[in-house]
Tab-separated table of C-alpha atoms in Angstrom:
chain	number	residue	atom	x	y	z
A	13	MET	CA	-88.063	-46.965	62.196
A	14	GLN	CA	-89.202	-49.744	60.217
A	15	ARG	CA	-88.049	-53.308	59.185
A	16	GLU	CA	-89.562	-55.775	57.219
A	17	LEU	CA	-88.203	-59.301	56.048
A	18	PRO	CA	-87.998	-60.295	52.380
A	19	TYR	CA	-90.891	-63.024	51.708
A	20	PHE	CA	-91.946	-64.750	48.487
A	21	ASP	CA	-94.767	-64.837	46.348
A	22	ILE	CA	-96.595	-68.127	44.990
A	23	GLU	CA	-98.729	-67.409	41.837
A	24	GLY	CA	-99.845	-64.063	42.999
A	25	ALA	CA	-100.231	-64.906	46.741
A	26	TYR	CA	-97.945	-63.314	49.520
A	27	GLY	CA	-96.987	-66.817	51.151
A	28	GLY	CA	-99.275	-69.854	51.546
A	29	TRP	CA	-102.980	-69.947	51.850
A	30	GLN	CA	-104.989	-72.966	53.512
A	31	ALA	CA	-107.960	-72.486	51.448
A	32	TRP	CA	-105.992	-74.167	48.388
A	33	PHE	CA	-105.640	-77.452	49.999
A	34	ARG	CA	-108.082	-80.146	48.628
A	35	ASP	CA	-108.306	-81.984	52.275
A	36	ARG	CA	-111.431	-80.308	54.126
A	37	TRP	CA	-109.797	-80.647	57.615
A	38	MET	CA	-106.693	-78.850	56.170
A	39	ARG	CA	-108.728	-76.297	54.876
A	40	VAL	CA	-110.454	-75.483	57.999
A	41	GLY	CA	-107.742	-76.368	60.565
A	42	GLY	CA	-104.373	-75.977	58.546
A	43	CYS	CA	-103.226	-72.520	59.699
A	44	ALA	CA	-100.605	-74.001	61.633
A	45	ALA	CA	-99.067	-76.492	59.072
A	46	VAL	CA	-99.214	-73.326	56.598
A	47	THR	CA	-97.092	-71.181	58.934
A	48	ALA	CA	-94.667	-74.255	59.323
A	49	CYS	CA	-94.494	-74.614	55.890
A	50	ASP	CA	-93.770	-70.647	54.927
A	51	THR	CA	-91.157	-71.030	57.853
A	52	CYS	CA	-89.459	-73.605	56.073
A	53	ILE	CA	-89.603	-71.978	52.879
A	54	TYR	CA	-88.121	-68.835	54.285
A	55	LEU	CA	-85.364	-70.746	56.077
A	56	GLN	CA	-84.174	-72.220	52.803
A	57	LEU	CA	-84.471	-69.364	50.783
A	58	TYR	CA	-82.987	-66.608	53.052
A	59	ARG	CA	-81.459	-68.608	55.783
A	60	GLY	CA	-79.531	-71.202	53.749
A	61	GLN	CA	-81.060	-74.072	55.380
A	62	ALA	CA	-81.112	-76.951	52.660
A	63	HIS	CA	-83.617	-79.477	52.107
A	64	LEU	CA	-86.839	-78.179	54.028
A	65	TYR	CA	-88.952	-77.603	50.997
A	66	PRO	CA	-88.952	-80.639	48.594
A	67	PHE	CA	-89.746	-78.980	45.464
A	68	ASP	CA	-88.057	-76.405	43.258
A	69	ILE	CA	-87.737	-73.173	45.879
A	70	GLN	CA	-87.217	-71.178	42.841
A	71	HIS	CA	-90.322	-71.828	41.246
A	72	LEU	CA	-92.963	-71.983	43.996
A	73	THR	CA	-96.433	-73.371	42.834
A	74	ARG	CA	-99.739	-73.570	44.374
A	75	ALA	CA	-99.844	-77.439	43.273
A	76	ASP	CA	-96.393	-77.912	44.927
A	77	TYR	CA	-97.328	-76.142	48.123
A	78	VAL	CA	-100.215	-78.074	48.654
A	79	GLU	CA	-98.536	-81.294	48.512
A	80	PHE	CA	-95.805	-79.802	50.713
A	81	GLY	CA	-98.829	-78.963	53.304
A	82	MET	CA	-99.706	-82.523	53.078
A	83	GLN	CA	-96.425	-83.575	54.015
A	84	MET	CA	-96.584	-81.131	56.814
A	85	ARG	CA	-99.792	-82.625	58.101
A	86	PRO	CA	-98.715	-85.400	60.027
A	87	TYR	CA	-96.648	-83.363	62.090
A	88	LEU	CA	-99.343	-80.659	62.961
A	89	ARG	CA	-102.437	-82.146	61.940
A	90	PRO	CA	-105.655	-80.412	62.361
A	91	ARG	CA	-107.551	-81.308	65.287
A	92	TYR	CA	-110.933	-80.523	66.995
A	93	SER	CA	-109.427	-77.950	69.367
A	94	GLY	CA	-106.976	-76.702	66.941
A	95	VAL	CA	-103.124	-76.557	67.444
A	96	ASP	CA	-104.200	-74.303	70.467
A	97	ARG	CA	-101.114	-74.408	72.214
A	98	LEU	CA	-97.160	-73.093	71.604
A	99	ASP	CA	-95.830	-76.459	72.713
A	100	ILE	CA	-97.940	-78.553	70.396
A	101	TYR	CA	-96.814	-76.188	67.358
A	102	ILE	CA	-92.975	-76.401	68.552
A	103	THR	CA	-93.110	-80.317	68.889
A	104	GLY	CA	-94.642	-80.334	65.444
A	105	LEU	CA	-92.289	-78.078	63.608
A	106	GLY	CA	-89.468	-79.186	65.806
A	107	GLY	CA	-90.366	-82.906	64.695
A	108	TYR	CA	-90.199	-81.806	61.156
A	109	LEU	CA	-87.094	-79.880	60.871
A	110	TYR	CA	-85.453	-82.846	63.096
A	111	ASP	CA	-86.341	-85.364	60.379
A	112	HIS	CA	-84.782	-83.022	57.714
A	113	GLY	CA	-81.519	-82.521	59.486
A	114	VAL	CA	-81.982	-79.281	60.837
A	115	THR	CA	-81.291	-78.118	64.588
A	116	LEU	CA	-82.925	-74.943	65.043
A	117	GLY	CA	-84.344	-73.981	68.526
A	118	LEU	CA	-88.150	-73.149	68.906
A	119	VAL	CA	-88.643	-71.076	72.135
A	120	PRO	CA	-92.120	-70.489	73.370
A	121	TRP	CA	-93.216	-66.865	74.059
A	122	GLU	CA	-96.655	-67.069	75.933
A	123	GLY	CA	-99.330	-64.384	75.547
A	124	GLU	CA	-99.070	-63.600	79.097
A	125	HIS	CA	-95.603	-61.405	78.648
A	126	SER	CA	-96.080	-57.717	78.786
A	127	GLU	CA	-96.717	-55.723	75.928
A	128	ALA	CA	-93.382	-53.775	76.094
A	129	ASP	CA	-91.294	-57.072	76.525
A	130	THR	CA	-93.119	-58.726	73.567
A	131	MET	CA	-92.284	-55.373	71.311
A	132	ARG	CA	-88.752	-55.757	72.354
A	133	VAL	CA	-88.618	-59.258	71.455
A	134	ILE	CA	-90.228	-58.990	68.248
A	135	GLN	CA	-87.629	-56.287	67.135
A	136	ARG	CA	-84.783	-58.395	68.146
A	137	GLN	CA	-86.491	-61.415	66.014
A	138	ILE	CA	-87.193	-59.314	62.951
A	139	ASP	CA	-83.577	-57.631	63.399
A	140	ALA	CA	-82.021	-60.998	63.514
A	141	GLY	CA	-83.957	-61.915	60.253
A	142	LEU	CA	-86.101	-64.447	61.557
A	143	PRO	CA	-89.914	-64.423	60.995
A	144	ILE	CA	-92.328	-65.143	63.977
A	145	PRO	CA	-95.113	-67.951	63.957
A	146	CYS	CA	-97.739	-66.564	65.933
A	147	LEU	CA	-100.792	-67.905	67.695
A	148	MET	CA	-104.106	-65.877	68.532
A	149	LEU	CA	-106.899	-67.332	70.380
A	150	ARG	CA	-109.838	-65.294	71.345
A	151	HIS	CA	-110.175	-61.631	70.838
A	152	GLN	CA	-112.625	-59.075	71.796
A	153	ALA	CA	-111.784	-56.664	68.842
A	154	PRO	CA	-113.971	-57.439	65.814
A	155	ALA	CA	-110.875	-56.013	63.715
A	156	MET	CA	-109.226	-58.936	64.649
A	157	LEU	CA	-111.997	-61.651	63.983
A	158	ASP	CA	-110.334	-63.125	61.101
A	159	LEU	CA	-107.329	-63.670	63.209
A	160	THR	CA	-108.776	-65.551	65.981
A	161	TRP	CA	-108.126	-69.127	66.859
A	162	HIS	CA	-105.505	-68.953	63.957
A	163	TRP	CA	-101.778	-68.974	63.264
A	164	PHE	CA	-100.250	-66.500	61.060
A	165	MET	CA	-96.807	-64.972	60.789
A	166	LEU	CA	-94.936	-61.655	61.571
A	167	THR	CA	-92.551	-60.535	59.557
A	168	GLY	CA	-91.761	-56.790	60.323
A	169	TYR	CA	-92.529	-54.075	62.739
A	170	MET	CA	-92.795	-50.318	62.368
A	171	SER	CA	-92.924	-47.214	64.782
A	172	TYR	CA	-94.800	-44.409	63.764
A	173	ASP	CA	-96.162	-41.382	65.974
A	174	GLY	CA	-95.444	-42.932	69.082
A	175	LEU	CA	-97.177	-46.382	68.065
A	176	PHE	CA	-95.663	-49.738	67.278
A	177	PHE	CA	-97.270	-51.789	64.415
A	178	VAL	CA	-96.425	-55.418	63.259
A	179	LYS	CA	-96.898	-56.815	59.831
A	180	VAL	CA	-99.310	-59.640	59.810
A	181	VAL	CA	-99.058	-62.266	57.046
A	182	THR	CA	-101.847	-64.760	56.374
A	183	TYR	CA	-104.628	-66.016	53.903
A	184	GLY	CA	-102.075	-65.499	51.037
A	185	SER	CA	-101.843	-61.628	51.900
A	186	TRP	CA	-100.557	-58.960	54.674
A	187	ARG	CA	-101.370	-55.904	56.655
A	188	TRP	CA	-100.041	-53.685	59.329
A	189	LEU	CA	-101.636	-53.985	62.713
A	190	ASN	CA	-101.481	-51.674	65.689
A	191	PHE	CA	-99.623	-53.661	68.150
A	192	HIS	CA	-101.517	-52.383	71.476
A	193	LEU	CA	-104.643	-53.597	69.899
A	194	PHE	CA	-103.557	-56.707	68.586
A	195	TRP	CA	-101.472	-57.751	72.102
A	196	GLN	CA	-104.301	-56.785	74.398
A	197	THR	CA	-106.844	-59.688	73.543
A	198	GLY	CA	-109.223	-58.838	76.741
A	199	TYR	CA	-109.193	-62.671	77.623
A	200	ALA	CA	-106.808	-64.328	80.378
A	201	ARG	CA	-105.863	-67.393	78.095
A	202	LYS	CA	-103.894	-66.111	75.007
A	203	GLY	CA	-101.922	-67.645	72.548
A	204	GLY	CA	-98.251	-66.234	71.713
A	205	LEU	CA	-94.947	-66.347	69.546
A	206	VAL	CA	-92.842	-68.978	68.363
A	207	LEU	CA	-89.258	-67.660	68.697
A	208	LEU	CA	-86.617	-69.423	66.208
A	209	ARG	CA	-83.056	-69.486	67.415
A	210	ASP	CA	-80.214	-70.383	65.361
């Protein structure tokens, strides 16, 4: 069983990338804003939510995306400890959506939920055509190093040979990750998911 959501290219990149930003703090800590920007573009392209992206949605460019990120910055600004809680993200993205006339539920799914329950909620979201902003804090596995203290998107799932995989989108690219390894961080304090609700 496999399900992947459609996504979008920006001049050869798969979604946005914080390295494009001219602002130093956005390059270092703009990952939350990137996932919020990607979410808004996705909602306008594939869910019919107008006015979320302020430029030409049919011709996505890096220059426009960088400007969009700077418009998102006041809602999800980089900070010393990062956007390290789901409620900070929900307040920020929720504020942007509200200011642009969109009423969309944003529900926290904390990292303390069980692996089995989280697999089910990921499947429900993706099956409903909704991408999932995700926060990972620390992780003991070296393979997860580039995802630690980082926001990224989940846009697909796959079951194969008794294993469950998730499609992770970040840094202008994507990859499949074993969900058991992904969710079992080895730390008590975890990140989690933000679930979009129509």
